[in-house]
Coordinates of C-alpha atoms in Angstrom, one line a residue:
M61 CA 170.3 -53.8 264.1
H62 CA 167.2 -51.8 264.2
L63 CA 168.3 -50.1 261.4
L64 CA 168.4 -53.3 259.0
D65 CA 165.1 -54.7 260.7
S66 CA 163.4 -51.4 259.4
I67 CA 165.1 -51.4 255.9
L68 CA 163.9 -55.2 255.9
E69 CA 160.1 -54.0 256.6
N70 CA 159.6 -52.4 253.6
L71 CA 161.5 -55.0 251.2
V72 CA 157.8 -55.8 249.6
S73 CA 159.9 -59.2 247.0
R74 CA 161.3 -62.1 247.6
L75 CA 163.8 -61.2 245.3
D76 CA 164.3 -57.9 246.5
Y77 CA 164.6 -60.1 250.6
I78 CA 167.7 -62.0 249.0
R79 CA 169.5 -59.2 247.4
F80 CA 169.7 -58.3 251.2
S81 CA 171.0 -61.1 252.6
V82 CA 173.4 -61.2 250.8
V83 CA 175.1 -57.8 251.2
C84 CA 177.8 -58.7 254.1
M85 CA 177.1 -61.2 257.4
P86 CA 175.7 -58.6 259.6
W87 CA 172.5 -58.4 256.8
Y88 CA 172.6 -62.5 255.6
C89 CA 172.0 -63.1 259.5
V90 CA 168.8 -60.2 259.9
A91 CA 167.3 -62.0 257.4
K92 CA 167.2 -65.3 258.4
D93 CA 166.8 -64.2 262.3
N94 CA 163.4 -62.5 260.6
K95 CA 161.9 -65.8 259.3
R96 CA 158.2 -64.2 260.3
K97 CA 158.6 -61.6 257.2
F98 CA 160.1 -64.2 254.6
D99 CA 157.0 -66.9 255.1
E100 CA 155.2 -63.5 254.6
M101 CA 156.6 -63.6 250.9
S102 CA 156.0 -66.7 250.4
S103 CA 152.6 -67.0 249.4
C104 CA 152.4 -67.1 246.0
R105 CA 149.5 -64.3 246.1
H106 CA 152.0 -61.5 246.6
N107 CA 154.8 -62.6 244.3
P108 CA 155.3 -61.5 240.8
P109 CA 156.5 -64.9 239.0
L110 CA 159.3 -65.6 236.9
L111 CA 158.8 -66.8 233.0
L112 CA 160.2 -70.2 232.7
I113 CA 161.0 -70.8 229.2
Q114 CA 163.5 -73.8 227.5
T115 CA 166.3 -73.5 226.0
P116 CA 167.1 -75.7 222.7
K117 CA 169.3 -78.0 225.3
K118 CA 166.6 -79.2 226.0
P119 CA 167.3 -80.8 229.6
E120 CA 168.2 -76.4 230.1
W121 CA 165.4 -73.5 231.0
N122 CA 165.6 -69.9 231.4
L123 CA 164.7 -68.0 232.9
Y124 CA 162.7 -64.5 232.6
N125 CA 161.7 -61.7 234.9
P126 CA 158.8 -59.2 232.9
M127 CA 158.3 -56.7 236.2
E128 CA 162.7 -56.4 235.7
D129 CA 162.4 -56.5 231.4
Q130 CA 165.9 -58.8 231.7
V131 CA 166.9 -63.3 231.4
L132 CA 168.9 -63.8 235.0
G133 CA 171.7 -65.1 234.6
L134 CA 171.7 -68.7 235.7
Q135 CA 170.1 -71.4 233.8
L136 CA 167.7 -74.8 236.0
K137 CA 168.5 -78.5 235.0
F138 CA 166.1 -80.9 235.5
P139 CA 164.8 -84.0 232.9
K140 CA 162.4 -83.3 230.6
K141 CA 159.1 -84.0 230.6
R142 CA 155.9 -82.0 229.7
L143 CA 155.1 -79.6 233.1
C144 CA 151.2 -79.6 233.4
G145 CA 151.4 -77.4 237.1
S146 CA 152.5 -75.8 239.7
S147 CA 152.5 -75.0 242.8
K148 CA 154.1 -74.1 245.8
G149 CA 157.1 -73.3 243.9
W150 CA 156.8 -76.5 243.2
L151 CA 156.5 -77.7 239.2
I152 CA 154.2 -81.4 238.2
A153 CA 155.2 -82.6 235.4
M154 CA 154.5 -86.0 233.4
N155 CA 156.5 -88.3 230.8
M156 CA 155.1 -90.6 228.1
D157 CA 154.4 -93.5 230.8
L158 CA 151.9 -91.1 232.1
V159 CA 154.2 -91.5 235.1
V160 CA 154.3 -87.5 237.5
T161 CA 156.9 -86.7 239.0
L162 CA 157.4 -83.2 241.4
I163 CA 160.0 -81.1 240.8
N164 CA 162.0 -77.6 242.4
P165 CA 163.5 -75.9 239.6
F166 CA 165.5 -73.7 242.1
L167 CA 167.3 -76.6 243.6
R168 CA 168.9 -77.8 240.2
V169 CA 169.8 -74.6 239.3
K170 CA 172.8 -75.4 236.3
G171 CA 176.5 -76.0 237.7
R172 CA 175.0 -75.8 241.2
Q173 CA 175.2 -79.1 242.9
K174 CA 171.6 -80.8 242.4
R175 CA 169.1 -81.7 246.0
A176 CA 168.4 -85.0 246.0
D177 CA 165.2 -83.6 247.5
S178 CA 163.9 -81.7 244.5
I179 CA 162.5 -84.1 242.4
I180 CA 160.2 -86.6 243.9
H181 CA 158.7 -90.0 241.6
L182 CA 155.0 -90.7 241.8
P183 CA 152.9 -94.3 240.1
P184 CA 152.4 -93.4 236.9
L185 CA 148.4 -93.1 235.6
A186 CA 146.8 -95.8 234.3
C187 CA 146.9 -96.2 230.9
P188 CA 143.8 -97.3 228.5
D189 CA 145.2 -100.1 226.6
R190 CA 146.6 -98.4 223.5
L191 CA 146.6 -95.4 224.2
L192 CA 148.0 -93.5 220.7
D193 CA 151.5 -91.1 222.0
R194 CA 150.0 -87.3 221.4
V195 CA 146.7 -89.0 224.0
K196 CA 149.3 -89.7 226.2
A197 CA 151.1 -86.7 225.6
E198 CA 148.2 -84.5 226.8
F199 CA 146.8 -87.0 229.4
V200 CA 147.1 -84.6 231.9
N201 CA 145.5 -81.3 231.1
K202 CA 146.0 -79.7 234.9
A203 CA 147.1 -80.8 238.7
T204 CA 148.0 -78.7 241.5
L205 CA 149.3 -79.3 245.7
S206 CA 147.8 -79.1 248.3
A207 CA 150.8 -78.5 250.3
D208 CA 154.9 -78.3 250.7
P209 CA 155.7 -82.0 249.4
I210 CA 158.7 -82.0 251.2
L211 CA 158.2 -79.4 254.5
E212 CA 154.2 -80.8 255.0
A213 CA 155.0 -84.1 253.1
D214 CA 151.8 -86.0 254.9
K215 CA 149.2 -82.5 254.6
C216 CA 150.1 -82.8 250.7
I217 CA 147.4 -84.3 247.8
V218 CA 148.9 -84.2 244.4
M219 CA 145.1 -83.8 242.6
V220 CA 145.2 -83.5 238.3
I221 CA 142.7 -84.0 236.0
Y222 CA 143.2 -85.8 232.9
E223 CA 142.4 -87.3 230.1
P224 CA 142.6 -84.9 226.8
T225 CA 138.3 -84.4 227.6
G226 CA 139.3 -83.3 230.9
H227 CA 136.3 -84.9 231.9
D228 CA 138.2 -86.4 235.1
L229 CA 140.3 -86.4 237.8
A230 CA 142.8 -88.3 239.5
F231 CA 145.0 -88.3 243.6
I232 CA 148.0 -89.3 245.2
R233 CA 148.7 -88.9 248.9
L234 CA 151.5 -88.4 249.3
N235 CA 153.5 -91.0 252.2
K236 CA 149.8 -92.4 252.6
D237 CA 149.0 -93.5 248.7
S238 CA 150.3 -96.6 247.0
S239 CA 148.7 -95.3 243.7
W240 CA 146.6 -93.1 242.2
T241 CA 142.9 -93.1 243.6
Y242 CA 140.5 -91.6 240.6
I243 CA 137.3 -89.5 240.7
V244 CA 134.7 -90.6 237.8
D245 CA 131.6 -88.1 237.9
E246 CA 129.5 -88.0 234.9
K247 CA 128.0 -84.6 235.5
F248 CA 131.4 -83.0 235.5
S249 CA 132.4 -82.2 231.5
S250 CA 135.6 -80.7 229.9
L251 CA 137.3 -79.1 233.4
Q252 CA 139.9 -76.7 233.7
D253 CA 140.7 -75.5 236.2
V254 CA 142.1 -76.7 239.5
V255 CA 142.7 -74.9 243.2
H256 CA 143.0 -75.8 247.0
V257 CA 142.2 -73.7 249.1
G258 CA 141.4 -73.7 252.6
D259 CA 141.5 -77.4 252.7
K260 CA 139.4 -77.7 250.5
F261 CA 139.6 -78.1 246.1
Y262 CA 137.9 -76.6 243.5
V263 CA 137.0 -77.5 239.7
V264 CA 135.7 -75.0 236.8
E265 CA 134.5 -76.1 233.7
Q266 CA 135.1 -74.2 230.4
M267 CA 131.7 -72.4 230.6
G268 CA 131.9 -71.8 234.1
R269 CA 130.4 -74.2 236.4
L270 CA 132.1 -74.3 239.4
F271 CA 132.1 -77.3 242.4
S272 CA 134.2 -78.1 245.6
F273 CA 134.8 -80.8 247.6
D274 CA 136.5 -82.9 250.4
I275 CA 139.2 -85.9 250.5
T276 CA 138.3 -88.2 253.3
T277 CA 141.0 -90.1 254.6
D278 CA 139.0 -92.9 253.4
Q279 CA 140.9 -91.8 249.2
S280 CA 137.4 -90.8 248.6
I281 CA 135.7 -87.2 247.9
S282 CA 132.6 -86.0 249.9
N283 CA 131.1 -82.5 250.5
K284 CA 131.1 -81.6 246.4
Q285 CA 129.0 -78.5 246.0
L286 CA 128.4 -76.5 243.7
V287 CA 130.2 -72.8 243.3
A288 CA 128.8 -71.1 241.4
G289 CA 126.9 -71.8 238.1
D290 CA 128.2 -71.2 233.7
T291 CA 128.3 -68.0 231.9
L292 CA 125.4 -68.9 229.9
E293 CA 127.6 -67.5 226.8
D294 CA 128.3 -69.6 223.6
F295 CA 131.5 -68.2 221.8
E296 CA 132.2 -68.9 218.1
Y297 CA 135.3 -70.1 218.8
E298 CA 137.9 -71.6 221.8
V299 CA 137.8 -71.1 224.9
K300 CA 140.2 -71.5 227.9
T301 CA 139.2 -70.7 231.2
Y302 CA 141.3 -69.6 234.5
I303 CA 140.5 -70.2 238.5
V304 CA 142.9 -66.8 240.8
V305 CA 142.1 -66.4 244.1
L306 CA 142.5 -62.7 245.4
D307 CA 142.0 -63.8 249.0
D308 CA 139.4 -65.8 250.6
N309 CA 136.6 -63.8 249.7
E310 CA 137.7 -62.5 246.3
W311 CA 137.6 -64.9 244.0
L312 CA 138.2 -64.6 239.6
M313 CA 137.2 -66.6 236.6
V314 CA 139.6 -65.4 233.3
Q315 CA 137.8 -66.4 229.9
R316 CA 140.5 -66.2 227.7
V317 CA 138.8 -66.5 223.8
V318 CA 140.9 -68.5 221.5
E319 CA 141.4 -68.7 217.5
F320 CA 143.0 -71.0 215.6
D321 CA 144.3 -70.8 211.6
H322 CA 146.7 -71.8 208.8
G323 CA 148.8 -73.3 211.7
G324 CA 148.7 -70.5 214.7
R325 CA 146.2 -69.5 217.0
W326 CA 145.8 -66.5 219.3
T327 CA 144.2 -64.6 221.9
K328 CA 140.8 -62.7 220.5
E329 CA 138.9 -61.3 223.8
V330 CA 139.3 -61.6 227.7
R331 CA 136.3 -61.7 229.8
I332 CA 136.9 -61.0 233.3
F333 CA 134.1 -62.4 236.8
K334 CA 134.0 -61.9 240.1
L335 CA 132.5 -64.7 242.2
D336 CA 129.4 -64.1 244.6
F337 CA 129.4 -66.4 247.1
D338 CA 126.4 -65.5 248.0
K339 CA 123.9 -65.8 244.6
Y340 CA 126.3 -68.9 243.9
K341 CA 126.7 -67.3 239.6
W342 CA 129.9 -65.1 238.8
I343 CA 129.3 -61.8 237.7
E344 CA 131.3 -60.2 235.0
T345 CA 134.1 -57.3 235.6
E346 CA 135.5 -54.8 233.8
T347 CA 138.7 -53.9 235.9
L348 CA 140.9 -54.7 238.1
G349 CA 142.0 -51.9 239.3
D350 CA 145.4 -52.0 241.3
V351 CA 145.7 -55.3 240.3
A352 CA 147.6 -57.6 238.1
L353 CA 146.8 -61.3 237.1
F354 CA 148.8 -64.0 235.1
L355 CA 147.6 -66.6 233.7
G356 CA 149.1 -69.8 232.1
D357 CA 148.6 -73.5 231.7
N358 CA 150.5 -74.1 235.4
F359 CA 148.8 -71.6 237.4
S360 CA 147.8 -68.7 238.1
I361 CA 148.0 -66.1 239.8
S362 CA 147.4 -62.2 241.5
V363 CA 149.1 -59.9 242.0
K364 CA 149.2 -56.2 243.5
A365 CA 150.8 -54.3 241.0
L366 CA 151.8 -50.9 242.6
N367 CA 153.8 -53.3 245.5
F368 CA 156.4 -53.9 242.4
S369 CA 158.3 -51.4 239.9
G370 CA 158.0 -52.8 236.1
C371 CA 154.0 -54.5 236.9
L372 CA 151.2 -52.6 235.2
P373 CA 147.8 -52.4 236.6
N374 CA 144.4 -53.8 235.6
C375 CA 146.9 -55.4 233.2
I376 CA 146.9 -59.3 232.5
Y377 CA 149.8 -61.1 231.6
F378 CA 149.2 -64.1 229.7
N379 CA 151.6 -67.6 227.9
Y380 CA 151.5 -69.8 224.9
D381 CA 149.7 -73.3 227.1
F382 CA 149.1 -76.3 226.4
D383 CA 147.1 -77.1 222.5
R384 CA 144.5 -79.8 223.1
I385 CA 142.5 -79.2 220.0
N386 CA 144.6 -78.8 216.9
S387 CA 148.4 -81.1 215.7
Y388 CA 150.3 -78.0 215.1
P389 CA 154.7 -78.8 213.4
K390 CA 157.6 -79.5 215.7
N391 CA 158.9 -76.1 214.1
R392 CA 156.0 -74.0 216.0
I393 CA 156.4 -71.1 217.6
Y394 CA 154.8 -70.3 220.7
D395 CA 154.0 -66.7 219.9
D396 CA 150.3 -65.9 221.5
Y397 CA 151.6 -64.6 225.1
G398 CA 151.6 -60.7 225.7
V399 CA 149.6 -58.4 227.8
Y400 CA 146.2 -57.1 228.4
N401 CA 144.9 -53.9 229.2
I402 CA 141.4 -54.3 230.5
E403 CA 140.7 -50.5 230.5
S404 CA 141.7 -50.2 226.6
R405 CA 140.8 -53.7 225.8
S406 CA 144.7 -53.6 224.1
F407 CA 147.4 -56.0 224.0
S408 CA 151.6 -55.8 223.5
Q409 CA 154.0 -58.0 223.7
A410 CA 155.9 -56.6 226.7
Y411 CA 159.0 -59.0 226.2
T412 CA 162.1 -57.5 225.3
Q413 CA 164.3 -59.0 221.9
E414 CA 165.7 -60.8 223.8
A415 CA 163.2 -62.8 225.2
K416 CA 161.2 -63.2 222.9
R417 CA 164.2 -65.3 220.6
L418 CA 164.2 -67.4 223.5
L419 CA 160.3 -68.2 222.9
E420 CA 161.1 -68.1 219.2
K421 CA 163.6 -71.2 220.0
T422 CA 161.5 -72.8 223.2
M423 CA 160.3 -76.4 222.3
Q424 CA 157.7 -76.4 224.3
P425 CA 155.2 -73.3 226.0
P426 CA 156.7 -71.3 228.7
Y427 CA 155.5 -71.4 232.2
W428 CA 154.9 -68.9 235.1
V429 CA 157.0 -70.0 238.4
V430 CA 157.5 -68.0 241.6
P431 CA 160.5 -68.8 243.2
T432 CA 160.9 -70.9 246.3
L433 CA 164.4 -68.7 247.9
Q434 CA 165.5 -70.8 251.4
L435 CA 167.9 -68.7 253.3

């Protein structure tokens, strides 16, 4: 038992933890008894994500592991909806009726029995009259959760940035609210990302202004504060802004400059800023050290690259995000993805040919997802 405990203590990823658990029954028992180790691994900040790629069979999704450079031998199956967020291992999706759904994809493996609690349907968002279908498809820009909707349902708040321009917020508290509460604030402009840290929500605008606020028991927001001002930079092209929380004291903002041309798009430039909490400002930086970032439309995370074989330090892995400013043909290829090396300021597409073929056939942009594996 001591030997097995020693092996377990040296594991750094949950995938390795699960591989450990299936060696034989004694190893499984040790893995199951060491809940502390497994809980440490359950933080999204410490584990590289997998890439979720939709198959031509629309309800089915493949999983690609960029660290091991392989497509996993299982598929996930859940209803066709546009994904607009991922948090605590759950996907946040929306259909054309503006019904928001929470999906645990790893409880919906193709060929296995689907758990009843793997999908949670929420009330629909209020829809303005005569809203065009294209606008409906883009109605929710980004979404996040404050807690796991099953394990901590009473603490779970679903927060969304909605409307195509991203000016407004809406939230609903699981097990407490029967409808959405809407936050309309004229001071907000082009909100791009929302995260929950501690007991607060944080939203960032396209040019970098970062706000924090609380949700009160009477379904309102309080203690709204400006955490950082904008970067005072005027870009010629479209800018997509992401927040990445390394830990409670180190936050990053990434601005990704995207150019559109002839029905396609590509990333031209990436800029990184660190948050100076004392000066309420973003300070540009030109290195991540041994950290790697994973940017995506649904969520973004950081990883200590040296802990994971195949993970490139001082690099940013990025995906093709959902476009809100241009209409493309249905047969467009989601090819604005790859790895940005910060030191050399160069871009590369580091995926295998098999993964690239999957991306060429997909009908939706790919999404990062951190597996929630249960013993």
